[in-house]
PDB file of N, CA and C in Angstrom:
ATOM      1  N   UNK A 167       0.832  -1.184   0.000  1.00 68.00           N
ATOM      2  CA  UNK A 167       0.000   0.000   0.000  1.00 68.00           C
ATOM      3  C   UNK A 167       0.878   1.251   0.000  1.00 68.00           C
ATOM      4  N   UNK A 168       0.688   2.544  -0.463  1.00 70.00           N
ATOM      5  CA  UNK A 168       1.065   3.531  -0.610  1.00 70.00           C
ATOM      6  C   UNK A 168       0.886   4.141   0.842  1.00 70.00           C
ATOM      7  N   UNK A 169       1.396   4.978   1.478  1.00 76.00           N
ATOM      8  CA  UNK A 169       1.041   6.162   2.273  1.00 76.00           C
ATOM      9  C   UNK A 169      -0.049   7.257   2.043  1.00 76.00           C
ATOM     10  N   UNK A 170      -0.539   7.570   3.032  1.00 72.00           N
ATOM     11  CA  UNK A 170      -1.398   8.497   2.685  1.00 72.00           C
ATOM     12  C   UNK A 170      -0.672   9.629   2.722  1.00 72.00           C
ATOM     13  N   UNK A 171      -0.286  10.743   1.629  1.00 75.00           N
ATOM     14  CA  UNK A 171       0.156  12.392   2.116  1.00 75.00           C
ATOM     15  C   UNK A 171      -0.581  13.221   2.941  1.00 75.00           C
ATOM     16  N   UNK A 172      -1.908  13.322   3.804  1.00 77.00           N
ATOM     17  CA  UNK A 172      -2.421  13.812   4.702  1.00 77.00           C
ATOM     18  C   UNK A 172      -3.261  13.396   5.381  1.00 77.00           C
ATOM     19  N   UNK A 173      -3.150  13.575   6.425  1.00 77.00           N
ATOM     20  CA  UNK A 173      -3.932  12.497   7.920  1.00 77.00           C
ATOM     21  C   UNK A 173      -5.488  13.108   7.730  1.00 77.00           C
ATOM     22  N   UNK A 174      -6.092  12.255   7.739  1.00 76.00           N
ATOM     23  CA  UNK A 174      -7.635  12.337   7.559  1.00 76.00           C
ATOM     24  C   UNK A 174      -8.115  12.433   8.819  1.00 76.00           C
ATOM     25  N   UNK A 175      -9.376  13.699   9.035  1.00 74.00           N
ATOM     26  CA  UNK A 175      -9.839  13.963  10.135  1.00 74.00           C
ATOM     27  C   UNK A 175     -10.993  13.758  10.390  1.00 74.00           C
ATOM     28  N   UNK A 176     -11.599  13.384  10.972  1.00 77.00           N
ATOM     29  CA  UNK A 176     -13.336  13.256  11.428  1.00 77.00           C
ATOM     30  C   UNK A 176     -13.456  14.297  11.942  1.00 77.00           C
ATOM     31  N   UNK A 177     -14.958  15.213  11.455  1.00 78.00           N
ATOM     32  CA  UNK A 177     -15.247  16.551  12.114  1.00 78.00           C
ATOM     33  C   UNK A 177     -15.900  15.983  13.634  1.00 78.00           C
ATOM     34  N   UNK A 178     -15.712  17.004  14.261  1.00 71.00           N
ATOM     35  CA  UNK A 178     -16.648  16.730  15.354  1.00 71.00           C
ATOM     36  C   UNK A 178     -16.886  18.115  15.910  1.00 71.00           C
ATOM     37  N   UNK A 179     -18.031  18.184  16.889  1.00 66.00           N
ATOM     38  CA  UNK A 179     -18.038  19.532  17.593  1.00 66.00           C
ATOM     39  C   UNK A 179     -19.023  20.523  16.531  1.00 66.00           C
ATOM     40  N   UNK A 180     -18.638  21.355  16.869  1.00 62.00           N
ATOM     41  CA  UNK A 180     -19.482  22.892  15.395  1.00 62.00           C
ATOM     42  C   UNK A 180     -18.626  22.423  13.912  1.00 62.00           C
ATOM     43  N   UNK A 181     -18.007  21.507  13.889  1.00 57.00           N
ATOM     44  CA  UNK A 181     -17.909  21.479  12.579  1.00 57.00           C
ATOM     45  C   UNK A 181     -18.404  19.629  12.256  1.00 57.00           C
ATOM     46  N   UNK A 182     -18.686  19.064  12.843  1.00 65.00           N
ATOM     47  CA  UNK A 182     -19.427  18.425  12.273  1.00 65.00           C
ATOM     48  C   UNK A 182     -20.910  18.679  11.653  1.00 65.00           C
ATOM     49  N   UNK A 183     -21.594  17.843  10.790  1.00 73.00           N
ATOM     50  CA  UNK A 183     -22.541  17.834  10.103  1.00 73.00           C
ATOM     51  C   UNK A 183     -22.590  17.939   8.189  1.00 73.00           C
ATOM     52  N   UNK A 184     -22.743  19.173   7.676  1.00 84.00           N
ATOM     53  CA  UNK A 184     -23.063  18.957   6.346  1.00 84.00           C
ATOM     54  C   UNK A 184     -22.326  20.342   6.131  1.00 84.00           C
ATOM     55  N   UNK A 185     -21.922  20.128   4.469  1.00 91.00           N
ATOM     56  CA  UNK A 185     -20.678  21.145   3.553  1.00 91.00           C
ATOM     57  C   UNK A 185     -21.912  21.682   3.312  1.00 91.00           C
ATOM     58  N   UNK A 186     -21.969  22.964   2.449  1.00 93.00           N
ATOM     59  CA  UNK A 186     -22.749  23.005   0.921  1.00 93.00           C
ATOM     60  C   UNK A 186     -21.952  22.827  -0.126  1.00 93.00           C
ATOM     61  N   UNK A 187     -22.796  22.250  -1.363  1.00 94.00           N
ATOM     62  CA  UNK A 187     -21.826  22.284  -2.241  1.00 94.00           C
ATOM     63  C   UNK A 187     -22.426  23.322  -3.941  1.00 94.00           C
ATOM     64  N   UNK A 188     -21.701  24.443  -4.244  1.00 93.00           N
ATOM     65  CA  UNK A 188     -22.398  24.658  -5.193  1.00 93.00           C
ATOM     66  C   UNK A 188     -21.651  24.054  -6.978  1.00 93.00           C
ATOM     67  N   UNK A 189     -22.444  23.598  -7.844  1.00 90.00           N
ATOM     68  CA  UNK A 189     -22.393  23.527  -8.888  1.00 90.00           C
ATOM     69  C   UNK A 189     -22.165  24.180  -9.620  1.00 90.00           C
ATOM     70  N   UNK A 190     -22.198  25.322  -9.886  1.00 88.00           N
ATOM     71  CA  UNK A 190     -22.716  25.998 -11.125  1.00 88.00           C
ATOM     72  C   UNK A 190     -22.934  27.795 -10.577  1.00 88.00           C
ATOM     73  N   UNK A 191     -22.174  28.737 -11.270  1.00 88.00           N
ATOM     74  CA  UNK A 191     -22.503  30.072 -10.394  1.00 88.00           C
ATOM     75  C   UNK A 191     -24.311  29.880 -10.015  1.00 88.00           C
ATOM     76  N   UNK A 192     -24.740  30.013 -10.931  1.00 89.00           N
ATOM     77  CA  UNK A 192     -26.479  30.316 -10.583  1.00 89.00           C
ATOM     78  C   UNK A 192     -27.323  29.071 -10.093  1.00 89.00           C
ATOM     79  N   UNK A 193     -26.636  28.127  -9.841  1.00 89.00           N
ATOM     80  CA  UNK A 193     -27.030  26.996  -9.040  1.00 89.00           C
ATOM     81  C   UNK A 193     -27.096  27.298  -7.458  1.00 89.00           C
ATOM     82  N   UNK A 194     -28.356  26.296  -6.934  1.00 91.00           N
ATOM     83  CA  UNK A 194     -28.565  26.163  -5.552  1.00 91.00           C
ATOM     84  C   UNK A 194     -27.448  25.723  -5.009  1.00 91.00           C
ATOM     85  N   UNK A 195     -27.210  26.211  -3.485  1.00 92.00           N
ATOM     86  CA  UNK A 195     -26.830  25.212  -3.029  1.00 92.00           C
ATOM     87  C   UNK A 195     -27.099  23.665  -2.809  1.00 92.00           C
ATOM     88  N   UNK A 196     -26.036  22.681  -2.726  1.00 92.00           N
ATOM     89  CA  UNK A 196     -26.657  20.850  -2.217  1.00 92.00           C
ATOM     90  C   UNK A 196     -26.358  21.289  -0.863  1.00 92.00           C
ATOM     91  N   UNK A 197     -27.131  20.576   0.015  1.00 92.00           N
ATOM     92  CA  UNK A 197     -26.408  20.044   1.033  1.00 92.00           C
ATOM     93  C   UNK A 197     -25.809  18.512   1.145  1.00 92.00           C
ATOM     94  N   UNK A 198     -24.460  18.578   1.787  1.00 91.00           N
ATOM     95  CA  UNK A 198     -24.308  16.820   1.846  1.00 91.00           C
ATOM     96  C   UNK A 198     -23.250  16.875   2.642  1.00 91.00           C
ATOM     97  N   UNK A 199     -22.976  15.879   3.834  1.00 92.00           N
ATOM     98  CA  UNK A 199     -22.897  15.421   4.748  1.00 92.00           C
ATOM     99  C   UNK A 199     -20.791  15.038   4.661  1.00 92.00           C
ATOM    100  N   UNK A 200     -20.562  15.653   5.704  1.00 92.00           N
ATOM    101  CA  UNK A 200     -19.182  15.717   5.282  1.00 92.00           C
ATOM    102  C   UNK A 200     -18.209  14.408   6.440  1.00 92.00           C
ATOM    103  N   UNK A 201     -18.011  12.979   5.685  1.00 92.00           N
ATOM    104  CA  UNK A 201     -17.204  12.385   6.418  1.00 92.00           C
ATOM    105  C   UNK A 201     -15.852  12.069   7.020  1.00 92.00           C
ATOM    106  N   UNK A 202     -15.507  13.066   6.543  1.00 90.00           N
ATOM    107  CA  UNK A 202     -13.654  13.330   6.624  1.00 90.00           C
ATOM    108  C   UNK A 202     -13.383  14.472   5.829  1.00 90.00           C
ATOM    109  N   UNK A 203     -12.535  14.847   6.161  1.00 90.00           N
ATOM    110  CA  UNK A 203     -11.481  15.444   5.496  1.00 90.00           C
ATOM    111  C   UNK A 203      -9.741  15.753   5.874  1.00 90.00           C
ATOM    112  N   UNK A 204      -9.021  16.171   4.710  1.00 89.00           N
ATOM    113  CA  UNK A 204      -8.100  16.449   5.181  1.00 89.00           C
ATOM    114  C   UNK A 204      -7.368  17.860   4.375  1.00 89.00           C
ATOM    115  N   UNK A 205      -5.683  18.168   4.334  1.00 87.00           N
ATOM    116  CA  UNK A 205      -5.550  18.875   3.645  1.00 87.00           C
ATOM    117  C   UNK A 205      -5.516  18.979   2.427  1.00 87.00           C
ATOM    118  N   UNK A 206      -5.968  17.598   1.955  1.00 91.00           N
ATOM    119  CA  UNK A 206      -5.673  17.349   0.239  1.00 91.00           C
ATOM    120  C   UNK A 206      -7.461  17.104  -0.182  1.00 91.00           C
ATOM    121  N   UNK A 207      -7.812  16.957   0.659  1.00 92.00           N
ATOM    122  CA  UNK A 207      -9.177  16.679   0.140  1.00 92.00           C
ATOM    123  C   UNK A 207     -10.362  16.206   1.052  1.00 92.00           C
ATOM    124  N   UNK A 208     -11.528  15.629   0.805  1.00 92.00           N
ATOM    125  CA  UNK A 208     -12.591  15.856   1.541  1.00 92.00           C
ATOM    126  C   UNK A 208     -13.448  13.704   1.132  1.00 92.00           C
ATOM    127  N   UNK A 209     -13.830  13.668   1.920  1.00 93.00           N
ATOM    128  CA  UNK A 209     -15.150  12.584   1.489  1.00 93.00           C
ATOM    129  C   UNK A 209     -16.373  12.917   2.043  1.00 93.00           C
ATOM    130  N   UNK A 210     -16.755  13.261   0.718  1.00 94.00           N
ATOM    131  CA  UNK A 210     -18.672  13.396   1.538  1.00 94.00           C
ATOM    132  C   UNK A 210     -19.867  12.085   1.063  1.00 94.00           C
ATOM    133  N   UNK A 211     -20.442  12.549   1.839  1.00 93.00           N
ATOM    134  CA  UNK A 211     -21.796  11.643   1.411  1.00 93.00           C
ATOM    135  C   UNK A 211     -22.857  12.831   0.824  1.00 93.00           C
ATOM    136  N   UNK A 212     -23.393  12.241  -0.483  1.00 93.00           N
ATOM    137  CA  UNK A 212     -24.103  13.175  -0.703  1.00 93.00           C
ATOM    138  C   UNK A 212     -26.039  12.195  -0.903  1.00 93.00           C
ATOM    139  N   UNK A 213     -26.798  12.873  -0.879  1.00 89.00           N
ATOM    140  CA  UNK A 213     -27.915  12.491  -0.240  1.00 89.00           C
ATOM    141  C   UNK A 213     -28.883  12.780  -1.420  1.00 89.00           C
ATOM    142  N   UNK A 214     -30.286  11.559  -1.376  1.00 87.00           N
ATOM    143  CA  UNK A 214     -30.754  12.158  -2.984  1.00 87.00           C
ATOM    144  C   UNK A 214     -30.128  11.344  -4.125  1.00 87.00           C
ATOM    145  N   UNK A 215     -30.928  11.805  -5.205  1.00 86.00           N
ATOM    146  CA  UNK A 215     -30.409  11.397  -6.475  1.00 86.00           C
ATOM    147  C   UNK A 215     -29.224  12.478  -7.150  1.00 86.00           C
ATOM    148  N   UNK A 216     -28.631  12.668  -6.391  1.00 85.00           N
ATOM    149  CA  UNK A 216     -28.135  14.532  -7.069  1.00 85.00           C
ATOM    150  C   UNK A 216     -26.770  13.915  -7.439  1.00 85.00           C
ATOM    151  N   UNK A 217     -26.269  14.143  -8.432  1.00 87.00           N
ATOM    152  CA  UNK A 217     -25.388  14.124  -9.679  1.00 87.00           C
ATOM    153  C   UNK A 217     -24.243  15.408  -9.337  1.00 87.00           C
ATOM    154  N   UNK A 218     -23.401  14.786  -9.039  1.00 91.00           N
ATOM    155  CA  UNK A 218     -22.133  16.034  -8.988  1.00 91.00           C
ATOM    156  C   UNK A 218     -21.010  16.021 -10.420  1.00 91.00           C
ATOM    157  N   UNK A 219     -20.897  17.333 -10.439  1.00 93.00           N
ATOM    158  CA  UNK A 219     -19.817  17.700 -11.825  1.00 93.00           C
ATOM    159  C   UNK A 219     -18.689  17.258 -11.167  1.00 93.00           C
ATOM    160  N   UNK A 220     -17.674  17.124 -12.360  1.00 95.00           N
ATOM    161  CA  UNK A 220     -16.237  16.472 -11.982  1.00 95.00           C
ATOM    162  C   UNK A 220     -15.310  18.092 -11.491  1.00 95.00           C
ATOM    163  N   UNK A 221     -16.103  18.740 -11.197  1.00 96.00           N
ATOM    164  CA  UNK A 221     -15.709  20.079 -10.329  1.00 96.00           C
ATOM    165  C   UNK A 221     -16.000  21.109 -10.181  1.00 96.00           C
ATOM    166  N   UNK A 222     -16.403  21.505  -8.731  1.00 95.00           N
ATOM    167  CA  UNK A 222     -17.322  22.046  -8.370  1.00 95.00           C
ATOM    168  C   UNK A 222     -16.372  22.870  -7.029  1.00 95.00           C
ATOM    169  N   UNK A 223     -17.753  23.756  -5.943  1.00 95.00           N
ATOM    170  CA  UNK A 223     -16.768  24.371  -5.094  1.00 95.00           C
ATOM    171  C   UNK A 223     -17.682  24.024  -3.736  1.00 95.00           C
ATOM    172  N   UNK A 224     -16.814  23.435  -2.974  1.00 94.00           N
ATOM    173  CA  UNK A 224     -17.744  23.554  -1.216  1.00 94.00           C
ATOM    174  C   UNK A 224     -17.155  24.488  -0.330  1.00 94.00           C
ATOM    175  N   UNK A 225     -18.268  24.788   0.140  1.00 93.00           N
ATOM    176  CA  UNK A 225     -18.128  25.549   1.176  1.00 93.00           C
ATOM    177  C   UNK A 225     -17.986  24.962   3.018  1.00 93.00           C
ATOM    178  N   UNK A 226     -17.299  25.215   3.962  1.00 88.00           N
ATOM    179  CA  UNK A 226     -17.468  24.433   4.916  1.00 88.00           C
ATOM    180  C   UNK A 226     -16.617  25.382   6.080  1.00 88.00           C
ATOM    181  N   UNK A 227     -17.484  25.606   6.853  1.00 83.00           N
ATOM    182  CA  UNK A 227     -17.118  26.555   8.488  1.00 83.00           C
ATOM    183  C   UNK A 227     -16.124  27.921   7.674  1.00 83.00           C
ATOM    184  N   UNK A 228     -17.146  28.225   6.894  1.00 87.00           N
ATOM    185  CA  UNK A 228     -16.246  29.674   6.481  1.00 87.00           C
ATOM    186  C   UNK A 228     -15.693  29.686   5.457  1.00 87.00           C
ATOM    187  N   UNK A 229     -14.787  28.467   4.781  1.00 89.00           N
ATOM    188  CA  UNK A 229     -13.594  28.199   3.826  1.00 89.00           C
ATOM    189  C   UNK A 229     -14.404  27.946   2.739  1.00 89.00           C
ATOM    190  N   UNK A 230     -13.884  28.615   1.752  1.00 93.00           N
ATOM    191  CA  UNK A 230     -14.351  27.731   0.150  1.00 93.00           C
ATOM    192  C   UNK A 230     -13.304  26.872  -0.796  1.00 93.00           C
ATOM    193  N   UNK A 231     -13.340  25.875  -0.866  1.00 93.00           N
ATOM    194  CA  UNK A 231     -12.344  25.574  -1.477  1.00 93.00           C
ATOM    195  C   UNK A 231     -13.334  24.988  -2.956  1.00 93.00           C
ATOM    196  N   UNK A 232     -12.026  24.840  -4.024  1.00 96.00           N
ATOM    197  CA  UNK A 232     -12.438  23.920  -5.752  1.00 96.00           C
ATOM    198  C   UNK A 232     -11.937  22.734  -5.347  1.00 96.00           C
ATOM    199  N   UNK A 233     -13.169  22.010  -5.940  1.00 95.00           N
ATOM    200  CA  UNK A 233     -13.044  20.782  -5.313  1.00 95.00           C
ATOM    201  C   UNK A 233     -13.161  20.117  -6.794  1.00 95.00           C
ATOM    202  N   UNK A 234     -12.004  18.793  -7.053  1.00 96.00           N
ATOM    203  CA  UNK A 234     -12.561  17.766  -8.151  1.00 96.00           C
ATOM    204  C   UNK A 234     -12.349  16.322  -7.399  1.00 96.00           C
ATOM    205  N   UNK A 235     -13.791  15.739  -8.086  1.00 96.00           N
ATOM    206  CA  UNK A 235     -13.971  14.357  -7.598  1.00 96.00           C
ATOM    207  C   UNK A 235     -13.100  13.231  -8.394  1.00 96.00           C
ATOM    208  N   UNK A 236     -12.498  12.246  -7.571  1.00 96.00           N
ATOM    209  CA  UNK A 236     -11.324  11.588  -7.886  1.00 96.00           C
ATOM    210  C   UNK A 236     -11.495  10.619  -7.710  1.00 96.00           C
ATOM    211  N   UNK A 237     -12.523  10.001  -6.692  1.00 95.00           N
ATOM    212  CA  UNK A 237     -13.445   8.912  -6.493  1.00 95.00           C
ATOM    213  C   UNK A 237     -14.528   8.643  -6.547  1.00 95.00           C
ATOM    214  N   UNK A 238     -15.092   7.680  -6.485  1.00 95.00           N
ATOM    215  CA  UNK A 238     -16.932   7.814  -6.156  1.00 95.00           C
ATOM    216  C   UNK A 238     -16.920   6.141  -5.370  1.00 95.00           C
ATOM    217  N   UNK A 239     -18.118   6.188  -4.975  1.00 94.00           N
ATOM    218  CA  UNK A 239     -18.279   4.832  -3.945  1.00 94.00           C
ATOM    219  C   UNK A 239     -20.092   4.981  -3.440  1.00 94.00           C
ATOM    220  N   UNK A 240     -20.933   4.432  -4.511  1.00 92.00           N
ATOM    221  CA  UNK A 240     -22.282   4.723  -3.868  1.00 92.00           C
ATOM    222  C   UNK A 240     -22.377   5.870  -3.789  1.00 92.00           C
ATOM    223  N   UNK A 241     -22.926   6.256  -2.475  1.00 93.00           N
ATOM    224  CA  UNK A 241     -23.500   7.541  -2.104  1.00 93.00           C
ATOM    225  C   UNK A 241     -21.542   8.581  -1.416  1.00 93.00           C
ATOM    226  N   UNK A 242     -21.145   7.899  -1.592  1.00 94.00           N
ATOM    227  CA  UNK A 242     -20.141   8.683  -1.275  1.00 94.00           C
ATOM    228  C   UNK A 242     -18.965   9.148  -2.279  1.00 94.00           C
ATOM    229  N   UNK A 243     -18.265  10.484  -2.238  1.00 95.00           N
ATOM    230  CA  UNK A 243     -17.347  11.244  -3.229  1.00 95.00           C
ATOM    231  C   UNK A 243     -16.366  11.726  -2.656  1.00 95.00           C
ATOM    232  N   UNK A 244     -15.472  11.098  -2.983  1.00 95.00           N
ATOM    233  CA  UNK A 244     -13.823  11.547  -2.713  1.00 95.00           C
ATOM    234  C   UNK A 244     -13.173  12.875  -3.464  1.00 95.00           C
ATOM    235  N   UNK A 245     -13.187  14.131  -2.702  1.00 95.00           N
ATOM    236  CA  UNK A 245     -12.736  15.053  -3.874  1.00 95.00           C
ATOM    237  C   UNK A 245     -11.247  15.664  -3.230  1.00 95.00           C
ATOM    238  N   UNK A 246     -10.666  16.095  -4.049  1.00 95.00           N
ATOM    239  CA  UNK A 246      -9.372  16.682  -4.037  1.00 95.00           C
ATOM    240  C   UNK A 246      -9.293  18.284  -4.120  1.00 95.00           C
ATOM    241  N   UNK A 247      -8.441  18.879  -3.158  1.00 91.00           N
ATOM    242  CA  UNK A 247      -8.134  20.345  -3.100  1.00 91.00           C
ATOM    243  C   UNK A 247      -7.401  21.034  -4.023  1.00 91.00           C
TER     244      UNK A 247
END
């Protein structure tokens, strides 16, 4: 197995719960449910039938980062910073 380059964190406290994520400038926000992250990137669960672009931007406790998805797994999306 490879190493991971950044230690993956479980939110907890005021920053657990859900990112937003927007699509598209004139797009809604999603909400979806944030299971880790780290400094390279994020895994969320997203909820629904909702279809994510191969890059997009979340928002989470203030920060916005561009996010592209690098994985997928079911209901869950591995994206990169």
């Amino acid at each position: 197995m490879y190493p991971r380059r950044f230690a993956r964190i479980r939110p907890t406290g005021n920053m657990a719960g859900t990112v937003k994520v927007q699509v598209g400038p004139k797009a809604p926000l999603i909400a979806c449910k944030l299971v880790d992250y780290s400094a390279g990137g994020a895994c969320l669960e997203v909820f629904g039938q909702v279809t994510l672009p191969a890059r997009f931007e979340m928002f989470y406790g203030g920060v916005r980062k561009r996010c592209r998805i690098v994985w997928t797994k079911g209901r869950r999306v591995g994206v990169s910073f």
